[in-house]
Amino acid sequence: MKIRTAVFPVAGFGTRMLPATKAIPKEMITLIDKPLIQYAVEEAINAGIEKIIFITGRTKKALEDHFDINVELNNQLELSGKKDILKDMKRISEMVDIIYVRQKYMLGLGNAVMCVKDIVKDEPFAVILPDDIILSKTPVIKQLIECYDKVECPIISLMPVAKSDTTKYGIVKIKEKIDSRFSRLKDMIEKPEQNPPSNMAIIGRYILTSEVLSALDKIEKGAGGELQLTDALKYTATYHDVYGYEFEGKRFDCGTKEGLLEATINFAASNEKLKNILKETVYSLNIF
Ligand code: G1P
């Protein structure tokens, strides 16, 4: 079955980015000139995704407004002749149809993903965590879809991390290497406190199948007292193939100020219009 749907869990509070996220959702934080969520949605659209589901919560109205038509703004832009901006505003609201599902309690990523069970039914689907912004030639979710088309099993995006950082991620154990980037997985542990099984971390791009949804029904709460998607994948891997793919691209954790700063500098460096101002600013700071 073709991957047509992408699920975006966006109900979290964003406490790591307070006070910036006190009144706005963390997904609306700006990277250069667009909110994080727009990068993630554009990644999905560029990968051929047709249907988008936001798992949202009470404080997330700004996300709905961002992808909706703002008639007053459009009229004003029309009157003042700002055609290019108007075109971009229309592009955003016409980009895709979004289904909104409410996650009532913050019970973890596994719980968020379970909220789509009745919508996706037996179809495989993509999951994108918009905090993880990835600069890449080919959208990372497209890289995973291409792997899925070959094996039709759940696939997790992977990235090597420093051993000291393994406590911050889901960490996998590889069973068998298929090629330099693609492997069959044996096991995975969410945020291991000690003895991580490797230094290969799970990053926020997944292809999931109905087996993983069934596993979410069977597992208990895990790390942090939350229902963990990693635990459902671990359960699935005990009786079904689960794969990992070391994606091509540079990932930034935009749920932290360090990651957002790094992303801002990298995106500016890869933008023809901003490259020079970045160079001049860094040069004038004389910090090296
Ligand atoms: C989630 C996942 C974790 C993964 C991480 C990547 O954790 O549970 O397995 O490594 O995203 O960003 P979170 O960062 O939401 O705590």
Tab-separated table of C-alpha atoms and ligand atoms in Angstrom, residues 16 109 129 132 169-170 190-191 202-204 206 228 230 251, ligand 1:
chain	number	residue	atom	x	y	z
A	16	ARG	CA	12.023	23.411	27.009
A	109	LEU	CA	4.161	10.036	21.760
A	129	LEU	CA	8.036	15.241	14.715
A	132	ASP	CA	13.381	17.739	14.329
A	169	TYR	CA	16.970	9.532	22.470
A	170	GLY	CA	15.467	6.204	21.593
A	190	GLU	CA	13.778	4.724	24.912
A	191	LYS	CA	16.275	7.059	26.618
A	202	ILE	CA	15.920	7.434	16.602
A	203	ILE	CA	15.096	10.776	14.953
A	204	GLY	CA	11.580	12.137	14.450
A	206	TYR	CA	8.941	7.130	11.005
A	228	GLN	CA	6.344	5.313	24.214
A	230	THR	CA	9.819	3.247	20.840
A	251	ARG	CA	19.274	17.367	11.717
B	1	G1P	C1	11.089	11.408	20.837
B	1	G1P	C2	11.194	9.886	20.789
B	1	G1P	C3	12.658	9.445	20.840
B	1	G1P	C4	13.444	10.129	19.721
B	1	G1P	C5	13.258	11.651	19.768
B	1	G1P	C6	13.889	12.299	18.544
B	1	G1P	O1	11.546	11.837	22.100
B	1	G1P	O2	10.469	9.335	21.880
B	1	G1P	O3	12.750	8.058	20.704
B	1	G1P	O4	14.815	9.785	19.850
B	1	G1P	O5	11.861	12.010	19.793
B	1	G1P	O6	13.752	13.673	18.549
B	1	G1P	P1	11.283	13.334	22.681
B	1	G1P	O7	12.399	14.187	22.123
B	1	G1P	O8	9.944	13.764	22.204
B	1	G1P	O9	11.393	13.204	24.170
